[in-house]
Amino acid sequence: MNPLREDRQRSWDAASKEMSGCLRCHLSRSRNHVVIYRGSPTPKLLFLGEAPGAEEDRLGVPFVGRAGKTLSAAIARLGLTEDEYGITNVIMCRPEANVFDRKAATACTDWLRLKLHLLDPRFVVTLGDNALHALLPEVGRVTEVAGSLLSWEQRPLVPLLHPAATFRRKAYAERWQSDLSRLADWLGKSGRPWSS
Ligand code: URA
């Protein structure tokens, strides 16, 4: 491993240890696990979701429940290899009744910044309104901008609907597929954007 990577891995391990014991908000009282991250230690593309659900809280791993299956199918369709991507959430502890919790999101902001800094992805895909607005608070609703190419800190960012939205309405399931096709084009037509 090169020294820079080694240094970053050490910083990640130290940060993960701190995050696992986080007591910064009320969700620390009800959670089973702090759900930090899964994926490559050096992801080129980072998926950012909203908050863990019951299955994620039980296992301590993001997107392993029903929405996770939809996300996995999307990842397969995009042809991403294991070393190319990672998955995290804005909030790392399960909110009660699975309702996105703004207080918890505020308490998790510094952790999110730290994760983004240490993982340093070349490309970001946000999942749902709350993930999009955690990075780009000034843009419109996700339904207005999903599938378009935006930018966050000099990197391309593509917002998608939340995968769970596809269970709620047929129109969202169709939109998910068409936005995914556009994302696949950006990621595939002239080689991976991070290879150039
Ligand atoms: N929904 C999310 O936003 N994140 C998860 O980890 C699971 C479901």
Short mmCIF file of C-alpha atoms and ligand atoms in Angstrom, two decimals:
data_model
loop_
_atom_site.label_atom_id
_atom_site.label_comp_id
_atom_site.label_asym_id
_atom_site.label_seq_id
_atom_site.Cartn_x
_atom_site.Cartn_y
_atom_site.Cartn_z
CA MET A 1 0.00 0.00 0.00
CA ASN A 2 1.36 3.46 -0.77
CA PRO A 3 2.04 5.72 2.26
CA LEU A 4 -0.75 8.15 1.42
CA ARG A 5 -3.27 5.32 1.23
CA GLU A 6 -1.92 3.80 4.44
CA ASP A 7 -2.28 7.15 6.18
CA ARG A 8 -5.83 7.55 4.89
CA GLN A 9 -6.71 4.00 6.01
CA ARG A 10 -5.41 4.77 9.49
CA SER A 11 -7.49 7.95 9.60
CA TRP A 12 -10.54 6.03 8.40
CA ASP A 13 -10.06 3.32 11.05
CA ALA A 14 -9.74 5.97 13.78
CA ALA A 15 -12.80 7.86 12.49
CA SER A 16 -14.85 4.61 12.28
CA LYS A 17 -14.00 3.83 15.88
CA GLU A 18 -15.19 7.27 16.98
CA MET A 19 -18.32 7.10 14.84
CA SER A 20 -19.22 3.68 16.30
CA GLY A 21 -19.41 5.22 19.76
CA CYS A 22 -21.16 8.43 18.71
CA LEU A 23 -23.51 9.94 21.32
CA ARG A 24 -24.17 13.24 19.53
CA CYS A 25 -27.92 12.82 19.22
CA HIS A 26 -30.97 11.06 20.66
CA LEU A 27 -30.80 8.22 18.08
CA SER A 28 -27.83 6.79 19.98
CA ARG A 29 -30.34 5.61 22.61
CA SER A 30 -32.48 3.54 20.25
CA ARG A 31 -30.01 2.23 17.68
CA ASN A 32 -28.51 -1.23 17.58
CA HIS A 33 -25.65 -0.24 15.27
CA VAL A 34 -24.07 2.90 13.92
CA VAL A 35 -24.29 2.16 10.20
CA ILE A 36 -21.15 3.74 8.79
CA TYR A 37 -20.24 2.52 5.32
CA ARG A 38 -19.82 -0.40 3.00
CA GLY A 39 -17.69 -0.73 -0.08
CA SER A 40 -14.25 0.01 -1.40
CA PRO A 41 -11.76 1.82 0.86
CA THR A 42 -11.01 4.00 -2.19
CA PRO A 43 -14.36 4.36 -4.00
CA LYS A 44 -14.46 6.19 -7.32
CA LEU A 45 -18.21 6.56 -7.02
CA LEU A 46 -20.06 7.11 -3.76
CA PHE A 47 -23.78 6.47 -3.30
CA LEU A 48 -25.24 8.65 -0.57
CA GLY A 49 -28.53 7.48 0.94
CA GLU A 50 -30.64 8.98 3.73
CA ALA A 51 -30.65 6.85 6.86
CA PRO A 52 -30.57 3.19 7.86
CA GLY A 53 -33.79 1.19 8.11
CA ALA A 54 -34.55 -1.77 10.38
CA GLU A 55 -32.45 -4.32 8.52
CA GLU A 56 -29.48 -1.96 8.26
CA ASP A 57 -29.74 -1.18 11.98
CA ARG A 58 -29.85 -4.91 12.76
CA LEU A 59 -26.81 -5.75 10.66
CA GLY A 60 -24.83 -2.49 10.84
CA VAL A 61 -24.51 -2.29 7.06
CA PRO A 62 -26.11 0.27 4.71
CA PHE A 63 -28.68 -0.73 2.08
CA VAL A 64 -29.12 -4.40 2.89
CA GLY A 65 -32.93 -4.33 3.11
CA ARG A 66 -35.56 -4.04 0.40
CA ALA A 67 -34.28 -0.71 -0.98
CA GLY A 68 -30.81 -2.23 -0.94
CA LYS A 69 -31.92 -4.93 -3.38
CA THR A 70 -33.08 -2.24 -5.81
CA LEU A 71 -29.79 -0.41 -5.36
CA SER A 72 -27.78 -3.62 -5.92
CA ALA A 73 -29.66 -4.25 -9.17
CA ALA A 74 -28.82 -0.69 -10.26
CA ILE A 75 -25.14 -1.19 -9.40
CA ALA A 76 -25.10 -4.38 -11.48
CA ARG A 77 -26.73 -2.52 -14.36
CA LEU A 78 -24.08 0.21 -14.15
CA GLY A 79 -21.41 -2.50 -14.28
CA LEU A 80 -19.59 -1.14 -11.23
CA THR A 81 -16.98 -3.44 -9.76
CA GLU A 82 -16.58 -3.90 -5.99
CA ASP A 83 -13.46 -1.74 -5.88
CA GLU A 84 -15.18 1.12 -7.71
CA TYR A 85 -17.99 2.10 -5.37
CA GLY A 86 -19.05 2.69 -1.80
CA ILE A 87 -22.34 3.35 0.00
CA THR A 88 -23.09 5.54 2.99
CA ASN A 89 -25.95 7.58 4.45
CA VAL A 90 -26.49 11.14 5.68
CA ILE A 91 -27.64 9.78 9.08
CA MET A 92 -25.83 6.79 10.55
CA CYS A 93 -28.43 5.65 13.10
CA ARG A 94 -31.93 4.46 12.37
CA PRO A 95 -34.51 7.21 12.88
CA GLU A 96 -37.64 6.23 14.75
CA ALA A 97 -40.45 5.10 12.43
CA ASN A 98 -37.95 5.51 9.57
CA VAL A 99 -38.78 9.21 9.24
CA PHE A 100 -35.79 11.32 8.20
CA ASP A 101 -34.74 13.16 11.34
CA ARG A 102 -33.38 16.70 10.78
CA LYS A 103 -31.87 17.01 14.25
CA ALA A 104 -29.98 13.78 13.73
CA ALA A 105 -28.89 14.93 10.27
CA THR A 106 -27.46 18.12 11.78
CA ALA A 107 -25.67 16.10 14.47
CA CYS A 108 -24.27 13.81 11.73
CA THR A 109 -23.07 16.66 9.45
CA ASP A 110 -19.46 16.66 10.64
CA TRP A 111 -19.28 12.88 10.30
CA LEU A 112 -20.62 13.09 6.77
CA ARG A 113 -18.01 15.74 5.86
CA LEU A 114 -15.27 13.58 7.37
CA LYS A 115 -16.41 10.46 5.50
CA LEU A 116 -16.51 12.39 2.21
CA HIS A 117 -13.08 13.86 2.86
CA LEU A 118 -11.48 10.51 3.71
CA LEU A 119 -13.20 8.52 0.96
CA ASP A 120 -12.61 11.31 -1.60
CA PRO A 121 -14.87 9.90 -4.36
CA ARG A 122 -14.55 11.19 -7.93
CA PHE A 123 -18.30 10.94 -8.59
CA VAL A 124 -21.30 11.17 -6.26
CA VAL A 125 -24.80 9.75 -6.67
CA THR A 126 -27.36 10.93 -4.13
CA LEU A 127 -30.46 8.84 -3.38
CA GLY A 128 -33.57 10.83 -2.52
CA ASP A 129 -34.35 14.42 -1.55
CA ASN A 130 -32.62 14.43 1.83
CA ALA A 131 -29.33 13.04 0.51
CA LEU A 132 -29.33 15.54 -2.35
CA HIS A 133 -30.04 18.47 -0.05
CA ALA A 134 -27.39 17.40 2.45
CA LEU A 135 -24.82 18.23 -0.24
CA LEU A 136 -26.65 20.78 -2.40
CA PRO A 137 -29.22 22.51 -0.18
CA GLU A 138 -30.02 25.14 -2.80
CA VAL A 139 -31.24 22.87 -5.61
CA GLY A 140 -34.90 22.00 -6.21
CA ARG A 141 -36.71 18.83 -5.30
CA VAL A 142 -35.20 15.55 -6.41
CA THR A 143 -38.13 14.90 -8.75
CA GLU A 144 -37.14 18.08 -10.64
CA VAL A 145 -33.46 17.26 -11.02
CA ALA A 146 -33.11 13.46 -10.83
CA GLY A 147 -31.02 12.08 -13.67
CA SER A 148 -29.30 15.39 -14.41
CA LEU A 149 -25.61 16.10 -14.13
CA LEU A 150 -24.91 18.52 -11.26
CA SER A 151 -21.69 19.31 -9.47
CA TRP A 152 -20.54 19.16 -5.87
CA GLU A 153 -17.09 20.45 -4.89
CA GLN A 154 -15.75 20.18 -8.45
CA ARG A 155 -17.01 16.63 -8.86
CA PRO A 156 -19.94 15.41 -10.93
CA LEU A 157 -23.01 14.62 -8.86
CA VAL A 158 -26.06 12.84 -10.23
CA PRO A 159 -29.18 12.81 -8.05
CA LEU A 160 -31.49 9.82 -8.26
CA LEU A 161 -34.82 9.20 -6.58
CA HIS A 162 -34.59 7.13 -3.42
CA PRO A 163 -34.81 3.43 -4.38
CA ALA A 164 -37.65 2.99 -1.86
CA ALA A 165 -39.72 5.50 -3.87
CA THR A 166 -39.91 2.90 -6.64
CA PHE A 167 -42.13 0.74 -4.40
CA ARG A 168 -44.60 3.56 -3.89
CA ARG A 169 -45.52 4.60 -7.43
CA LYS A 170 -45.22 3.03 -10.84
CA ALA A 171 -44.20 6.43 -12.24
CA TYR A 172 -41.25 6.54 -9.83
CA ALA A 173 -40.20 3.01 -10.76
CA GLU A 174 -40.17 4.06 -14.43
CA ARG A 175 -38.32 7.26 -13.64
CA TRP A 176 -35.72 5.31 -11.66
CA GLN A 177 -35.01 3.16 -14.71
CA SER A 178 -34.78 6.08 -17.13
CA ASP A 179 -32.51 8.10 -14.79
CA LEU A 180 -30.34 5.02 -14.41
CA SER A 181 -29.96 4.77 -18.19
CA ARG A 182 -28.68 8.34 -18.30
CA LEU A 183 -26.29 7.66 -15.45
CA ALA A 184 -25.09 4.50 -17.25
CA ASP A 185 -24.35 6.65 -20.32
CA TRP A 186 -22.26 9.10 -18.28
CA LEU A 187 -20.39 6.27 -16.67
CA GLY A 188 -19.88 4.17 -19.74
CA LYS A 189 -19.96 5.90 -23.12
CA SER A 190 -16.40 7.14 -23.31
CA GLY A 191 -14.89 5.11 -20.49
CA ARG A 192 -15.23 5.75 -16.77
CA PRO A 193 -15.09 9.50 -16.06
CA TRP A 194 -12.51 8.86 -13.32
CA SER A 195 -10.13 7.02 -15.70
CA SER A 196 -9.33 10.09 -17.80
N1 URA B 1 -32.51 3.65 2.96
C1 URA B 1 -31.44 4.46 3.06
O1 URA B 1 -31.51 5.65 2.71
N2 URA B 1 -30.32 3.95 3.55
C2 URA B 1 -30.20 2.68 3.89
O2 URA B 1 -29.11 2.29 4.32
C3 URA B 1 -31.33 1.85 3.76
C4 URA B 1 -32.48 2.36 3.29
#
